[in-house]
GROMACS .gro file of C-alpha atoms in nm:
model
  305
    1MET     CA    1   8.518  10.111  11.152
    2TYR     CA    2   8.408  10.345  11.391
    3TYR     CA    3   8.550  10.118  11.673
    4ARG     CA    4   8.876  10.047  11.459
    5THR     CA    5   8.888  10.426  11.477
    6LEU     CA    6   8.809  10.461  11.760
    7LEU     CA    7   9.081  10.239  11.894
    8GLU     CA    8   9.327  10.463  11.667
    9HIS     CA    9   9.256  10.736  11.851
   10SER     CA   10   9.312  10.523  12.164
   11ILE     CA   11   9.697  10.423  12.154
   12ASN     CA   12   9.779  10.736  12.004
   13SER     CA   13   9.590  10.925  12.258
   14SER     CA   14   9.840  11.007  12.585
   15SER     CA   15   9.546  11.064  12.791
   16VAL     CA   16   9.568  10.687  12.792
   17THR     CA   17   9.828  10.449  12.934
   18GLN     CA   18   9.644  10.107  12.913
   19PRO     CA   19   9.428  10.122  12.650
   20LYS     CA   20   9.503   9.772  12.548
   21SER     CA   21   9.330   9.651  12.898
   22VAL     CA   22   9.043   9.885  12.796
   23LEU     CA   23   9.025   9.679  12.532
   24GLN     CA   24   9.086   9.388  12.671
   25TYR     CA   25   9.256   9.113  12.427
   26GLY     CA   26   9.497   9.428  12.370
   27TYR     CA   27   9.349   9.388  12.000
   28VAL     CA   28   9.044   9.414  11.749
   29PRO     CA   29   8.930   9.108  11.684
   30SER     CA   30   8.974   8.948  11.336
   31GLU     CA   31   8.619   8.932  11.105
   32TRP     CA   32   8.782   8.684  10.904
   33ALA     CA   33   8.959   8.473  11.098
   34SER     CA   34   8.663   8.417  11.314
   35TYR     CA   35   8.425   8.349  10.974
   36ILE     CA   36   8.709   8.158  10.873
   37PHE     CA   37   8.715   7.954  11.201
   38LEU     CA   38   8.346   7.938  11.238
   39LEU     CA   39   8.289   7.732  10.910
   40LEU     CA   40   8.563   7.556  10.947
   41PHE     CA   41   8.433   7.428  11.297
   42GLY     CA   42   8.086   7.422  11.213
   43LEU     CA   43   8.165   7.223  10.922
   44SER     CA   44   8.414   6.942  11.162
   45THR     CA   45   8.151   6.906  11.469
   46PHE     CA   46   7.867   6.856  11.227
   47ILE     CA   47   8.107   6.604  11.024
   48HIS     CA   48   8.222   6.428  11.365
   49THR     CA   49   7.874   6.399  11.467
   50ILE     CA   50   7.699   6.175  11.113
   51GLN     CA   51   8.142   5.998  11.164
   52ALA     CA   52   7.988   5.933  11.532
   53SER     CA   53   7.644   5.897  11.501
   54TYR     CA   54   7.712   5.594  11.190
   55PHE     CA   55   8.029   5.406  11.414
   56ARG     CA   56   7.841   5.436  11.708
   57LEU     CA   57   8.099   5.570  11.821
   58TRP     CA   58   7.909   5.786  12.043
   59PHE     CA   59   8.260   5.858  12.271
   60LEU     CA   60   8.269   6.111  12.062
   61LEU     CA   61   8.013   6.301  12.089
   62PRO     CA   62   8.104   6.513  12.401
   63THR     CA   63   8.446   6.488  12.360
   64ALA     CA   64   8.572   6.534  11.921
   65VAL     CA   65   8.175   6.698  11.839
   66GLY     CA   66   8.194   6.847  12.265
   67CYS     CA   67   8.561   7.017  12.122
   68GLY     CA   68   8.376   7.156  11.817
   69PHE     CA   69   8.055   7.288  11.978
   70LEU     CA   70   8.248   7.515  12.236
   71GLN     CA   71   8.509   7.635  11.965
   72LEU     CA   72   8.191   7.781  11.693
   73ILE     CA   73   8.055   7.988  12.103
   74GLY     CA   74   8.394   8.058  12.152
   75TRP     CA   75   8.497   8.139  11.756
   76SER     CA   76   8.096   8.347  11.768
   77ALA     CA   77   8.212   8.549  12.007
   78ARG     CA   78   8.467   8.649  11.927
   79LEU     CA   79   8.310   8.753  11.579
   80TRP     CA   80   8.109   8.996  11.864
   81SER     CA   81   8.344   9.139  11.965
   82SER     CA   82   8.544   9.146  11.620
   83HIS     CA   83   8.228   9.480  11.598
   84ASP     CA   84   8.279   9.615  11.933
   85PRO     CA   85   8.586   9.509  12.169
   86PHE     CA   86   8.455   9.712  12.484
   87LEU     CA   87   8.251   9.425  12.568
   88LYS     CA   88   8.264   9.254  12.802
   89THR     CA   89   8.019   8.977  12.788
   90PRO     CA   90   8.182   8.796  12.411
   91PHE     CA   91   8.540   8.777  12.545
   92THR     CA   92   8.453   8.595  12.811
   93ILE     CA   93   8.198   8.373  12.632
   94GLN     CA   94   8.570   8.296  12.419
   95LEU     CA   95   8.774   8.321  12.658
   96LYS     CA   96   8.590   7.978  12.884
   97THR     CA   97   8.535   7.850  12.574
   98LEU     CA   98   8.817   7.836  12.406
   99VAL     CA   99   9.046   7.762  12.685
  100VAL     CA  100   8.871   7.450  12.858
  101ALA     CA  101   8.740   7.326  12.440
  102PRO     CA  102   9.036   7.142  12.318
  103THR     CA  103   9.099   6.928  12.679
  104LEU     CA  104   8.730   6.710  12.552
  105LEU     CA  105   8.922   6.657  12.204
  106LEU     CA  106   9.224   6.496  12.383
  107ALA     CA  107   9.004   6.249  12.598
  108ALA     CA  108   8.935   6.114  12.341
  109ASN     CA  109   9.327   6.068  12.257
  110PHE     CA  110   9.321   5.881  12.556
  111ILE     CA  111   9.075   5.653  12.460
  112LEU     CA  112   9.146   5.584  12.122
  113LEU     CA  113   9.531   5.450  12.255
  114GLY     CA  114   9.352   5.207  12.537
  115ARG     CA  115   9.190   5.039  12.169
  116VAL     CA  116   9.516   5.042  11.985
  117ILE     CA  117   9.694   4.879  12.298
  118ASN     CA  118   9.386   4.608  12.285
  119ARG     CA  119   9.443   4.526  11.983
  120LEU     CA  120   9.804   4.503  11.974
  121GLY     CA  121   9.811   4.364  12.305
  122PRO     CA  122   9.767   4.474  12.647
  123GLN     CA  123  10.130   4.327  12.779
  124TYR     CA  124  10.368   4.560  12.631
  125SER     CA  125  10.172   4.877  12.771
  126ARG     CA  126  10.297   4.987  13.126
  127LEU     CA  127   9.930   5.013  13.210
  128THR     CA  128   9.600   4.801  13.090
  129PRO     CA  129   9.387   5.039  12.851
  130LYS     CA  130   9.142   5.047  13.104
  131LEU     CA  131   9.375   5.191  13.367
  132TYR     CA  132   9.462   5.471  13.059
  133ALA     CA  133   9.124   5.488  13.010
  134ILE     CA  134   9.022   5.628  13.401
  135ILE     CA  135   9.385   5.738  13.514
  136PHE     CA  136   9.359   6.003  13.213
  137LEU     CA  137   8.983   6.137  13.127
  138CYS     CA  138   9.075   6.180  13.513
  139PHE     CA  139   9.368   6.430  13.449
  140ASP     CA  140   9.167   6.546  13.205
  141VAL     CA  141   8.891   6.699  13.406
  142ILE     CA  142   9.087   6.784  13.653
  143ALA     CA  143   9.275   7.021  13.379
  144LEU     CA  144   8.899   7.063  13.281
  145LEU     CA  145   8.794   7.248  13.671
  146VAL     CA  146   9.026   7.353  13.722
  147GLN     CA  147   9.061   7.641  13.392
  148ALA     CA  148   8.751   7.683  13.386
  149ILE     CA  149   8.739   7.826  13.686
  150GLY     CA  150   9.033   8.036  13.680
  151GLY     CA  151   8.886   8.173  13.434
  152SER     CA  152   8.575   8.277  13.606
  153MET     CA  153   8.795   8.389  13.841
  154ALA     CA  154   8.992   8.598  13.544
  155THR     CA  155   8.667   8.717  13.357
  156ALA     CA  156   8.533   8.819  13.711
  157ALA     CA  157   8.761   9.019  13.908
  158HIS     CA  158   8.730   9.348  13.990
  159THR     CA  159   9.107   9.436  14.089
  160LEU     CA  160   9.437   9.365  13.922
  161LYS     CA  161   9.502   9.096  14.192
  162GLU     CA  162   9.182   8.913  14.149
  163GLU     CA  163   9.228   8.900  13.800
  164LYS     CA  164   9.614   8.776  13.803
  165LEU     CA  165   9.457   8.469  14.074
  166GLY     CA  166   9.222   8.344  13.878
  167THR     CA  167   9.527   8.416  13.569
  168HIS     CA  168   9.745   8.136  13.768
  169ILE     CA  169   9.563   7.956  13.825
  170THR     CA  170   9.391   7.857  13.496
  171LEU     CA  171   9.835   7.867  13.416
  172GLY     CA  172   9.807   7.548  13.647
  173GLY     CA  173   9.574   7.376  13.508
  174VAL     CA  174   9.711   7.426  13.172
  175ILE     CA  175  10.008   7.324  13.267
  176PHE     CA  176   9.899   6.992  13.495
  177GLN     CA  177   9.717   6.958  13.066
  178LEU     CA  178  10.041   6.992  12.880
  179VAL     CA  179  10.221   6.775  13.257
  180SER     CA  180   9.952   6.492  13.140
  181ILE     CA  181   9.964   6.580  12.778
  182THR     CA  182  10.390   6.498  12.791
  183LEU     CA  183  10.296   6.182  13.080
  184TYR     CA  184  10.071   6.050  12.765
  185SER     CA  185  10.338   6.025  12.540
  186ALA     CA  186  10.570   5.878  12.706
  187LEU     CA  187  10.406   5.613  12.812
  188ALA     CA  188  10.256   5.628  12.493
  189THR     CA  189  10.611   5.546  12.320
  190GLU     CA  190  10.716   5.328  12.557
  191PHE     CA  191  10.465   5.119  12.474
  192PHE     CA  192  10.523   5.083  12.047
  193ILE     CA  193  10.894   5.074  12.177
  194ARG     CA  194  10.791   4.733  12.336
  195TYR     CA  195  10.615   4.611  12.072
  196ALA     CA  196  10.840   4.665  11.798
  197ARG     CA  197  11.151   4.463  11.985
  198ASP     CA  198  10.824   4.241  12.116
  199ARG     CA  199  10.943   4.271  12.530
  200PRO     CA  200  10.630   4.244  12.666
  201ILE     CA  201  10.583   4.365  13.047
  202ARG     CA  202  10.366   4.080  13.196
  203HIS     CA  203  10.253   3.744  13.043
  204GLY     CA  204   9.865   3.598  13.102
  205PRO     CA  205   9.643   3.473  13.049
  206GLY     CA  206   9.436   3.633  12.694
  207GLU     CA  207   9.759   3.887  12.732
  208ASP     CA  208   9.987   3.725  12.514
  209TYR     CA  209   9.806   3.809  12.196
  210ARG     CA  210  10.038   3.960  11.926
  211GLY     CA  211   9.810   4.260  11.708
  212LYS     CA  212   9.953   4.252  11.386
  213VAL     CA  213   9.970   4.702  11.270
  214ASP     CA  214   9.773   4.700  10.925
  215ILE     CA  215   9.765   4.972  10.644
  216PRO     CA  216   9.430   5.120  10.844
  217LEU     CA  217   9.645   5.093  11.202
  218LYS     CA  218   9.868   5.209  11.074
  219ARG     CA  219   9.706   5.524  10.948
  220MET     CA  220   9.498   5.597  11.238
  221LEU     CA  221   9.836   5.561  11.442
  222TYR     CA  222  10.022   5.829  11.211
  223ALA     CA  223   9.616   6.078  11.289
  224LEU     CA  224   9.703   5.994  11.715
  225VAL     CA  225  10.014   6.117  11.682
  226ALA     CA  226   9.944   6.481  11.410
  227MET     CA  227   9.623   6.532  11.663
  228THR     CA  228   9.883   6.504  12.040
  229VAL     CA  229  10.203   6.696  11.843
  230PHE     CA  230   9.913   6.987  11.754
  231ILE     CA  231   9.725   6.910  12.084
  232PHE     CA  232  10.045   6.931  12.236
  233LEU     CA  233  10.147   7.290  12.069
  234ARG     CA  234   9.854   7.399  12.138
  235THR     CA  235   9.920   7.341  12.535
  236ILE     CA  236  10.315   7.500  12.503
  237TYR     CA  237  10.185   7.819  12.331
  238ARG     CA  238   9.801   7.858  12.609
  239THR     CA  239  10.145   7.835  12.873
  240ALA     CA  240  10.382   8.064  12.801
  241GLN     CA  241  10.023   8.282  12.683
  242PHE     CA  242   9.894   8.274  13.028
  243ALA     CA  243  10.279   8.310  13.211
  244ASP     CA  244  10.299   8.636  13.000
  245GLY     CA  245   9.998   8.713  13.178
  246ALA     CA  246   9.738   8.928  13.078
  247HIS     CA  247   9.815   9.257  12.892
  248GLY     CA  248  10.150   9.098  12.780
  249LYS     CA  249  10.266   9.087  12.442
  250ILE     CA  250  10.201   8.720  12.364
  251THR     CA  251   9.854   8.737  12.473
  252SER     CA  252   9.889   9.117  12.239
  253THR     CA  253   9.942   8.989  11.943
  254GLN     CA  254   9.667   8.818  11.755
  255TRP     CA  255   9.864   8.619  11.417
  256LEU     CA  256  10.012   8.416  11.815
  257PHE     CA  257   9.640   8.308  11.852
  258ILE     CA  258   9.480   8.227  11.528
  259VAL     CA  259   9.835   8.022  11.434
  260PHE     CA  260   9.866   7.774  11.796
  261ASP     CA  261   9.496   7.736  11.956
  262GLY     CA  262   9.278   7.835  11.598
  263ALA     CA  263   9.434   7.657  11.340
  264MET     CA  264   9.628   7.413  11.634
  265ILE     CA  265   9.314   7.247  11.684
  266THR     CA  266   9.137   7.329  11.376
  267LEU     CA  267   9.421   7.072  11.219
  268ALA     CA  268   9.375   6.881  11.447
  269MET     CA  269   9.030   6.873  11.478
  270VAL     CA  270   9.070   6.798  11.074
  271THR     CA  271   9.281   6.465  11.124
  272LEU     CA  272   9.003   6.292  11.310
  273ASN     CA  273   8.738   6.332  11.058
  274ILE     CA  274   9.002   6.223  10.762
  275PHE     CA  275   9.121   5.962  11.018
  276HIS     CA  276   8.813   5.814  11.102
  277PRO     CA  277   8.849   5.548  11.420
  278GLY     CA  278   8.491   5.362  11.270
  279ARG     CA  279   8.695   5.332  10.918
  280LEU     CA  280   9.055   5.252  11.034
  281LEU     CA  281   9.038   5.084  11.414
  282GLU     CA  282   8.677   4.899  11.413
  283THR     CA  283   8.761   4.642  11.149
  284PRO     CA  284   8.683   4.381  11.333
  285GLN     CA  285   9.008   4.102  11.345
  286SER     CA  286   8.897   3.726  11.293
  287GLU     CA  287   9.200   3.673  11.402
  288TYR     CA  288   9.208   3.806  11.738
  289SER     CA  289   8.810   3.668  11.746
  290ASP     CA  290   8.926   3.349  11.757
  291TYR     CA  291   9.162   3.328  12.017
  292ARG     CA  292   9.053   3.526  12.279
  293LEU     CA  293   8.798   3.293  12.199
  294VAL     CA  294   8.998   3.031  12.248
  295VAL     CA  295   9.169   3.148  12.621
  296SER     CA  296   8.797   3.202  12.681
  297ASN     CA  297   8.661   2.867  12.646
  298SER     CA  298   9.067   2.745  12.788
  299ILE     CA  299   8.922   2.957  13.081
  300ILE     CA  300   8.573   2.899  13.176
  301PRO     CA  301   8.602   2.526  13.207
  302LEU     CA  302   8.793   2.622  13.466
  303ILE     CA  303   8.541   2.767  13.661
  304PRO     CA  304   8.294   2.578  13.876
  305PRO     CA  305   8.021   2.597  13.810
   0.00000   0.00000   0.00000
């Protein structure tokens, strides 16, 4: 209550010309919103940990679970700021963690798309499943590092010029991530169009199999599309936010952050909880396995001992 009174006094006082820069956020972070997101991310992260262990999908630990862990740290810092919005430490913590956290979740999307392509037929894809993982995970790491460096520079800045430089670097990382999501979506769209029309890009041993889109796989595809849309909307918001500046209208409007950052990533994580690849994607296909076995047996005799 003391800080809310102090905030109102600062905004109404003519002696304070830049109350938003003093407050860092441009507002007092909502306490109730912090509690809600801590509850949601806590439950989702816990369930993801159990699911990843049960289905032995270990790549989900550094991706989905890692994202949830960083979200918990970030929203804990915002809860801290709701009681003292003038402290720099919680502001720095939430900025660094909440900016980079979705990058980890996006990596899970890249890996899952590669597995879907391997199930349906890699001959319809511009890139092989392995190349999808290598290329887009590298993009993800670059985006993460650039955003982390920019966020660190912005929060450690002593002058307005240094702060702007850090913000611009972070913006560059977010834009790079936006471009990578767009490229990923374009390649995925091409794959599904080619699969639907049965127009393969290449032919080769083990690449003539055409998998079937059963109900579990269809649900997994819908989930991947939904997750991509949620993360894409969040990235557009972050791009606009950093382009607007540290004390711009978008940055200083809390409901935009709650809806387009917190809610979007919550929906993406919960979607993966409900439509989990351990149930929908990892079920064995005997037809697919038998085909691979035949292809392998036809190739092995050609290799000299």
